[in-house]
JSON list of C-alpha atoms in Angstrom, two decimals:
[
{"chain": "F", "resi": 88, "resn": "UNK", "atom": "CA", "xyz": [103.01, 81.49, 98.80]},
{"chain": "F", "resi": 89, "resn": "UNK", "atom": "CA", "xyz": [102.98, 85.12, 99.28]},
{"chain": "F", "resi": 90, "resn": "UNK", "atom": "CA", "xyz": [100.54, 87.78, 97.49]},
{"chain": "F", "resi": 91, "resn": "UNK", "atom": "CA", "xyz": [101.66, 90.95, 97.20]},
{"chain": "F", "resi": 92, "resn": "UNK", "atom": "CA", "xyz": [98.60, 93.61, 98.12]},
{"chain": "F", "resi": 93, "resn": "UNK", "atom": "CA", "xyz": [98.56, 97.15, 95.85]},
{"chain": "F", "resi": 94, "resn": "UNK", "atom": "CA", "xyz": [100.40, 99.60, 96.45]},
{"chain": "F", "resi": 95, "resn": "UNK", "atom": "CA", "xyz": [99.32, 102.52, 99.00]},
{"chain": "F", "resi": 96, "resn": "UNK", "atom": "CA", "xyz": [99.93, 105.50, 100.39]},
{"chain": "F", "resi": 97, "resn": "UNK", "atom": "CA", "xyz": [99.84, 105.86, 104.50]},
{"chain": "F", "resi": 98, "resn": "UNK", "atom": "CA", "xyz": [99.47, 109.37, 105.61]},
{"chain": "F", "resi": 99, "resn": "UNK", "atom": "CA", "xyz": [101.62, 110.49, 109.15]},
{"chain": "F", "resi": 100, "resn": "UNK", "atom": "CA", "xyz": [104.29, 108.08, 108.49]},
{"chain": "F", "resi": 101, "resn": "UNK", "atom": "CA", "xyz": [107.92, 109.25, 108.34]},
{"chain": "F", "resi": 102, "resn": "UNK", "atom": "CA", "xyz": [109.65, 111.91, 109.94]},
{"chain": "F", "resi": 103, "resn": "UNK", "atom": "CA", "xyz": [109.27, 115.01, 107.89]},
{"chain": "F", "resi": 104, "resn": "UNK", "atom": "CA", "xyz": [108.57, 113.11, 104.76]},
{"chain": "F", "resi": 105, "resn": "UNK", "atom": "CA", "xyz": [106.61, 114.66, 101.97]},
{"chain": "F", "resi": 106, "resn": "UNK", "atom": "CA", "xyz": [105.50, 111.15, 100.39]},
{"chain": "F", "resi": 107, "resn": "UNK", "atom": "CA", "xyz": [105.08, 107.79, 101.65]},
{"chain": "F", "resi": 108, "resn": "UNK", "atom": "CA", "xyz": [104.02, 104.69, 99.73]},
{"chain": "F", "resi": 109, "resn": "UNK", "atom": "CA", "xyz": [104.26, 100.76, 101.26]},
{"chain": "F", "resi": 110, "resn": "UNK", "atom": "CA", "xyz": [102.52, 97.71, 100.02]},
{"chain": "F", "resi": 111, "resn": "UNK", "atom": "CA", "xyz": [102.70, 94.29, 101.66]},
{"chain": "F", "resi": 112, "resn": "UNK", "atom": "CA", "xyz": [103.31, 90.51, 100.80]},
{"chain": "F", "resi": 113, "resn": "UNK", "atom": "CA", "xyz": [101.41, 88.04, 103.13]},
{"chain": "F", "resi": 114, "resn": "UNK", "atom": "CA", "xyz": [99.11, 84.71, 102.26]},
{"chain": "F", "resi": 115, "resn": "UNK", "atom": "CA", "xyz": [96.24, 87.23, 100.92]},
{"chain": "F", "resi": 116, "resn": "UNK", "atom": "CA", "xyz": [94.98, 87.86, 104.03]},
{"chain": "F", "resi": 117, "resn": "UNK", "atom": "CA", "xyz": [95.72, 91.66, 105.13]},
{"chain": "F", "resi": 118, "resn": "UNK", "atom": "CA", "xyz": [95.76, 89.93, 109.02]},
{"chain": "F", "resi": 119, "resn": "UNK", "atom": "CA", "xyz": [98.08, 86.59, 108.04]},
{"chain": "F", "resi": 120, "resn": "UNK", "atom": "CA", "xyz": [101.79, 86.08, 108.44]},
{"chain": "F", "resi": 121, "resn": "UNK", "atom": "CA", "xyz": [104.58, 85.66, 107.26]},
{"chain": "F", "resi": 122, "resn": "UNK", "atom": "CA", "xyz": [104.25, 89.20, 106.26]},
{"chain": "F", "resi": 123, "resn": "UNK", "atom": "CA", "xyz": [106.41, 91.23, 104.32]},
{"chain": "F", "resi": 124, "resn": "UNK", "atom": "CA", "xyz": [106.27, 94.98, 104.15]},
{"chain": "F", "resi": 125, "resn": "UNK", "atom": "CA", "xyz": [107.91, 97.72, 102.30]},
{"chain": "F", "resi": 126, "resn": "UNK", "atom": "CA", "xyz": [107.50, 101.03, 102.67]},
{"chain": "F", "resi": 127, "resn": "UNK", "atom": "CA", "xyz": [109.02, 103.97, 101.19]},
{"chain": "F", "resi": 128, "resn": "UNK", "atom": "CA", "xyz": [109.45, 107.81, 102.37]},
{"chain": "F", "resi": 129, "resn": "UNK", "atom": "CA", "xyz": [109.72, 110.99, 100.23]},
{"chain": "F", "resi": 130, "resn": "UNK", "atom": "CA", "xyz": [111.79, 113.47, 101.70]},
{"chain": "F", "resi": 131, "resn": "UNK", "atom": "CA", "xyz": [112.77, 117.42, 99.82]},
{"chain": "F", "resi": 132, "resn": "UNK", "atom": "CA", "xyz": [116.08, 117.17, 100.14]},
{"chain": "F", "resi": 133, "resn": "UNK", "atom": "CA", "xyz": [118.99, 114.44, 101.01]},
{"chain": "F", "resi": 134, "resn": "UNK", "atom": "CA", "xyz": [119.92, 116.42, 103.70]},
{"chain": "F", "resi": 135, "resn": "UNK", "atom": "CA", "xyz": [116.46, 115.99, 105.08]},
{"chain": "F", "resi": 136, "resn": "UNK", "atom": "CA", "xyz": [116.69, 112.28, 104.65]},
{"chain": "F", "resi": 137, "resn": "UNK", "atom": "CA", "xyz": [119.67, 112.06, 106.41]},
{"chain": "F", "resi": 138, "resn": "UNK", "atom": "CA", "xyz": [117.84, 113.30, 109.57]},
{"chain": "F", "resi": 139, "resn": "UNK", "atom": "CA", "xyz": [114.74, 111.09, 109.07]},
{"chain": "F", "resi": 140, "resn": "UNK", "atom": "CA", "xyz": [117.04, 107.92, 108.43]},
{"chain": "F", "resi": 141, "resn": "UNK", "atom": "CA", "xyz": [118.36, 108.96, 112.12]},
{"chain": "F", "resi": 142, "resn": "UNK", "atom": "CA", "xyz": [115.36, 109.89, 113.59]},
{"chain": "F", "resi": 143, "resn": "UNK", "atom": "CA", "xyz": [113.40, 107.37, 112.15]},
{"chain": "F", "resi": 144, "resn": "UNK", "atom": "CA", "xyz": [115.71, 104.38, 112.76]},
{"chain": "F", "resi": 145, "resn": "UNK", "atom": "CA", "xyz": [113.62, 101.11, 113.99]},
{"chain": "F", "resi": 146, "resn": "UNK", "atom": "CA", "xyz": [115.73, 101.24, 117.46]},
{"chain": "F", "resi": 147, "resn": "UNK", "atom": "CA", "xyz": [114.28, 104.70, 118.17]},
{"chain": "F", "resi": 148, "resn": "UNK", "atom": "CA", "xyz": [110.44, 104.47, 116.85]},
{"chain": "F", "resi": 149, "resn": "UNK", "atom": "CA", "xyz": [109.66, 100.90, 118.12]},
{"chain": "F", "resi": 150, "resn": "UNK", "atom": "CA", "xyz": [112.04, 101.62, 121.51]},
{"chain": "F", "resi": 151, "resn": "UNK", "atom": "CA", "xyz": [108.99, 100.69, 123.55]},
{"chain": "F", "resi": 152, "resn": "UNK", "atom": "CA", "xyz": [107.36, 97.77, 121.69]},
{"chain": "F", "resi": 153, "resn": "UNK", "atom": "CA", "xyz": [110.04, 95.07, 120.68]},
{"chain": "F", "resi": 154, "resn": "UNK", "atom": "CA", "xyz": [112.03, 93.25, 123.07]},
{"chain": "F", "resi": 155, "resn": "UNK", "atom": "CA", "xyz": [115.26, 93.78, 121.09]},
{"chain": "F", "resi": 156, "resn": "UNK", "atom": "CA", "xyz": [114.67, 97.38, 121.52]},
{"chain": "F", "resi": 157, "resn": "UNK", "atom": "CA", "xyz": [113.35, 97.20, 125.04]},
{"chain": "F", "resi": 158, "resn": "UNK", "atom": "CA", "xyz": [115.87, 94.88, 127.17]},
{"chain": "F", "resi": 159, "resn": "UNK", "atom": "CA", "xyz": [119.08, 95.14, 127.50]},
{"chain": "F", "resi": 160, "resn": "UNK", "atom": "CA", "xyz": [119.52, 91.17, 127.85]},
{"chain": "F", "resi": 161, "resn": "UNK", "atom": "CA", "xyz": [118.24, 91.33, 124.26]},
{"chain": "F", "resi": 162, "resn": "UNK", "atom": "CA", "xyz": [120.59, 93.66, 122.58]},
{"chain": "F", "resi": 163, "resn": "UNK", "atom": "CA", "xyz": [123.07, 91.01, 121.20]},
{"chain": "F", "resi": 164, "resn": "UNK", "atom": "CA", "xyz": [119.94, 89.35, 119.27]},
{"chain": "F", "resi": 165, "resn": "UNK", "atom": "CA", "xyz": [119.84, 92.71, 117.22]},
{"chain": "F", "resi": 166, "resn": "UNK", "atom": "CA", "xyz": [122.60, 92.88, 114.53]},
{"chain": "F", "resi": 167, "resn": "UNK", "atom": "CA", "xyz": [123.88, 90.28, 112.24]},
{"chain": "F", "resi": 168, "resn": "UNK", "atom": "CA", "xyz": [127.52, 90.01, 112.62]},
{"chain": "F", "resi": 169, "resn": "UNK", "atom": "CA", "xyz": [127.72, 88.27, 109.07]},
{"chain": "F", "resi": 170, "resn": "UNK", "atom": "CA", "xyz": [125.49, 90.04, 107.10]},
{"chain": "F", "resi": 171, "resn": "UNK", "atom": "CA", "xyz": [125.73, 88.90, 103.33]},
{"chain": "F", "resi": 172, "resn": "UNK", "atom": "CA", "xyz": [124.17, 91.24, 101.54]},
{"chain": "F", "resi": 173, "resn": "UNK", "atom": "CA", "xyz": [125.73, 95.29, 100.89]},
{"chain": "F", "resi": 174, "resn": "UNK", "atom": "CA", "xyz": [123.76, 97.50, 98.53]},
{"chain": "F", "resi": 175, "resn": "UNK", "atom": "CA", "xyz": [125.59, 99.02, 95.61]},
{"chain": "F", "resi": 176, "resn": "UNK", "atom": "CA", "xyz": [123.52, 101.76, 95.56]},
{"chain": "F", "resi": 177, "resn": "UNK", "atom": "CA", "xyz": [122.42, 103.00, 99.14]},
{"chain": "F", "resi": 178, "resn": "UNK", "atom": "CA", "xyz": [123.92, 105.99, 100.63]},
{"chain": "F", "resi": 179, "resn": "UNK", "atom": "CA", "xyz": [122.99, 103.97, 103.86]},
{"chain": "F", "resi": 180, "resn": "UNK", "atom": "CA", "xyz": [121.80, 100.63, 105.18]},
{"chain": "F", "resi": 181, "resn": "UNK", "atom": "CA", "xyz": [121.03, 99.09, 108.37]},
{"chain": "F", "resi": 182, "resn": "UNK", "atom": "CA", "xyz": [119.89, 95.87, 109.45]},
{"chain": "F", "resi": 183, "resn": "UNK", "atom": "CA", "xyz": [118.48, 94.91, 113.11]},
{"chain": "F", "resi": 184, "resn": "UNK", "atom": "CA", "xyz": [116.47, 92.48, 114.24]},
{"chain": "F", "resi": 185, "resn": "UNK", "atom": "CA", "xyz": [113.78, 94.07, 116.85]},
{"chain": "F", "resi": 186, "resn": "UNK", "atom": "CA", "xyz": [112.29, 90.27, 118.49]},
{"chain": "F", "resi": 187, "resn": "UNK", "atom": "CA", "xyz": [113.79, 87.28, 118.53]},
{"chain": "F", "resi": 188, "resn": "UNK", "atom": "CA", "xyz": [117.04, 85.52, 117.78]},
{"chain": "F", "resi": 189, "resn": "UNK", "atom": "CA", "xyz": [119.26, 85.94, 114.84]},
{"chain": "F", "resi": 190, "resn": "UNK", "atom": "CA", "xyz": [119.32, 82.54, 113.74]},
{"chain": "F", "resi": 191, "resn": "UNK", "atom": "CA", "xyz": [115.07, 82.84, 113.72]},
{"chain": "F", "resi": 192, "resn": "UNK", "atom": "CA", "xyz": [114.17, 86.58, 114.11]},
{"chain": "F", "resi": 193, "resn": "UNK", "atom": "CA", "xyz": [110.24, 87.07, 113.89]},
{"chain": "F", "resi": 194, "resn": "UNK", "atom": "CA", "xyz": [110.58, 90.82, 112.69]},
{"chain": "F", "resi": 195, "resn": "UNK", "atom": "CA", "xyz": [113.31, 91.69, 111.03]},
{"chain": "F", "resi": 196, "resn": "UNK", "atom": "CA", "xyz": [114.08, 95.43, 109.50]},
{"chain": "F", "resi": 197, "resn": "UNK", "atom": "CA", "xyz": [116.08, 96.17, 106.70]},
{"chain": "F", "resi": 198, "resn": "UNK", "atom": "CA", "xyz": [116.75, 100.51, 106.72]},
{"chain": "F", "resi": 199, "resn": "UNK", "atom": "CA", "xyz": [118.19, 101.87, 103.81]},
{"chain": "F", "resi": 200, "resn": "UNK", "atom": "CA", "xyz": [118.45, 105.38, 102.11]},
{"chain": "F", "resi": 201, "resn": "UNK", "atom": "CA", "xyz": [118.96, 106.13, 98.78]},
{"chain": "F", "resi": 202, "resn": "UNK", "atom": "CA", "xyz": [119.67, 110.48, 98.63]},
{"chain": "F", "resi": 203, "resn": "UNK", "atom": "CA", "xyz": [116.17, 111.69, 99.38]},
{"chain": "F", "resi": 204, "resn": "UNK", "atom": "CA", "xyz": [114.37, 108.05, 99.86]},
{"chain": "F", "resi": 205, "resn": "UNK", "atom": "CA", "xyz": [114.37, 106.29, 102.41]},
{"chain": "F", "resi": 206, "resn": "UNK", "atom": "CA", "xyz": [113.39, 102.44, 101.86]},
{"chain": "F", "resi": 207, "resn": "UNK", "atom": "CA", "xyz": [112.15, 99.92, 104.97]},
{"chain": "F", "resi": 208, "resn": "UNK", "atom": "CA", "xyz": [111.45, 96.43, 104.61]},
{"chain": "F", "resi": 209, "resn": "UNK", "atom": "CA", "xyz": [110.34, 94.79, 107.31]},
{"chain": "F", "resi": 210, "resn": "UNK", "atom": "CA", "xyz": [109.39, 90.74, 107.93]},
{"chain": "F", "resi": 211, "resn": "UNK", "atom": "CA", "xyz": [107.10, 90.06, 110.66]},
{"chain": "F", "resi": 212, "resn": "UNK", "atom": "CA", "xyz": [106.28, 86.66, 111.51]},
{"chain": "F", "resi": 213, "resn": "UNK", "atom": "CA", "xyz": [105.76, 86.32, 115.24]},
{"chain": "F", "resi": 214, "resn": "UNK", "atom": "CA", "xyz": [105.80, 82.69, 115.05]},
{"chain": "F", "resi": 215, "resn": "UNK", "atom": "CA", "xyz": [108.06, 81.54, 112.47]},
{"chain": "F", "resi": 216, "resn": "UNK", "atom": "CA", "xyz": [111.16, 83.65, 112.05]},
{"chain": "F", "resi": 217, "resn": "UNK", "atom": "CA", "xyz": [113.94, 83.64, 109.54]},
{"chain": "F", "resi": 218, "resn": "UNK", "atom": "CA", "xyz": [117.63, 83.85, 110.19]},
{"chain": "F", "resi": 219, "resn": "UNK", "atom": "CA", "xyz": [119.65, 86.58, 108.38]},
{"chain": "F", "resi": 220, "resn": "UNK", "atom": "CA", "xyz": [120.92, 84.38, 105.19]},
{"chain": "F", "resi": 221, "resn": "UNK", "atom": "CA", "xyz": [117.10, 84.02, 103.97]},
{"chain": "F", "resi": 222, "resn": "UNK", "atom": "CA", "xyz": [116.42, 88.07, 105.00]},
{"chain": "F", "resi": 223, "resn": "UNK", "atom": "CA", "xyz": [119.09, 89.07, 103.39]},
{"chain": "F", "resi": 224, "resn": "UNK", "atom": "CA", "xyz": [117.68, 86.83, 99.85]},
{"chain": "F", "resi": 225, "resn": "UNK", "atom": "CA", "xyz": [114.99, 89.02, 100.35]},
{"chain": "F", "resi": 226, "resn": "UNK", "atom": "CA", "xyz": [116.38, 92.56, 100.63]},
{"chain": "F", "resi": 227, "resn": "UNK", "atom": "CA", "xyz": [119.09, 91.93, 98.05]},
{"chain": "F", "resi": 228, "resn": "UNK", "atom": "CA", "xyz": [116.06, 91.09, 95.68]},
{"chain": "F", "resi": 229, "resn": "UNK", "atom": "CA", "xyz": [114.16, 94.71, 96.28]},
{"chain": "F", "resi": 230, "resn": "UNK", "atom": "CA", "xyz": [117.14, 96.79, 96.93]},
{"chain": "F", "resi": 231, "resn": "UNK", "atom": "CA", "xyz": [118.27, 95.34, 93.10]},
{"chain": "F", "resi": 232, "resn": "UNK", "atom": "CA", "xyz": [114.72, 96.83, 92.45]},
{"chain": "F", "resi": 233, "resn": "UNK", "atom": "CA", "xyz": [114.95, 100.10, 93.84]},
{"chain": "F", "resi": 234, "resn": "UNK", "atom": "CA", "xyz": [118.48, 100.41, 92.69]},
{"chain": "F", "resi": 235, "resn": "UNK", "atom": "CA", "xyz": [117.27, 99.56, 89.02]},
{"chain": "F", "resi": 236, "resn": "UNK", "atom": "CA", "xyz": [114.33, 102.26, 89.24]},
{"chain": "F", "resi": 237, "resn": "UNK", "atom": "CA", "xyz": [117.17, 104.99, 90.69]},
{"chain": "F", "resi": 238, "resn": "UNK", "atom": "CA", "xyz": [119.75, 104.52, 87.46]},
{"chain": "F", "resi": 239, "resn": "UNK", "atom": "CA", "xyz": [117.17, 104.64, 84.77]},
{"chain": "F", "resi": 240, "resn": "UNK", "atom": "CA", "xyz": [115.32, 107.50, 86.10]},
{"chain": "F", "resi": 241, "resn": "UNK", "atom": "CA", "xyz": [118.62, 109.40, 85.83]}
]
């Protein structure tokens, strides 16, 4: 069963954001996994946004750590051909899969922005994995959330 840890802010983290706030879901151990993380960026403007949702991408700031990222052998592991889940919401979404297979990827991403917000979820579970189906349970789940918080704030 996963715990959910408070919410927190994490200085340094996003391109050119002005806020950032993430919690994380694990088995109440900050160091356990399965491990679920979501983390969301500030920016001042959409436009801005819209060059830290490029910038920021998971392909470009983990290039050098996950073996999705880092081998070319690996790049047909990244992205779910059949991915079930669209947002109704998001300006933009993407979904990639930085180590293992797509049928049992150990860290998935899930990179959406919503005008100035940017949203990432990210499972990590280095020796478990989940294939896209179950991921996409997940991020349907917060980006219903997120979308909820967006229309009555309006």
């Amino acid at each position: 069963m996963l715990t959910r840890d408070t919410f927190s802010s994490q200085q340094g983290a996003g391109f050119a954001s002005t806020a950032n706030l993430g919690r994380t879901w694990n088995n109440g151990d900050s160091q356990s996994t399965p491990q679920i993380i979501q983390q969301i960026l500030k920016y001042r403007h959409p436009i801005v946004a819209t060059v830290g949702y490029f910038v920021s991408k998971p392909e470009s700031m983990y290039s050098h750590k996950w073996p999705n990222f880092t081998s070319r052998e690996n790049y047909q592991h990244r992205y779910p051909p059949n991915w079930n889940y669209k947002s109704t919401l998001a300006d933009q979404e993407h979904i990639v899969c930085a180590m293992g297979h797509l049928d049992s990827c150990q860290i998935w991403f899930y990179w959406t922005r919503y005008g100035q917000y940017i949203l990432e979820v990210r499972f990590f579970a280095p020796n478990e994995g989940m294939d896209s189906d179950t991921f996409a349970q997940i991020t349907e789940q917060i980006d219903a959330y997120m979308t909820n918080q967006f229309k009555s704030a309006r």
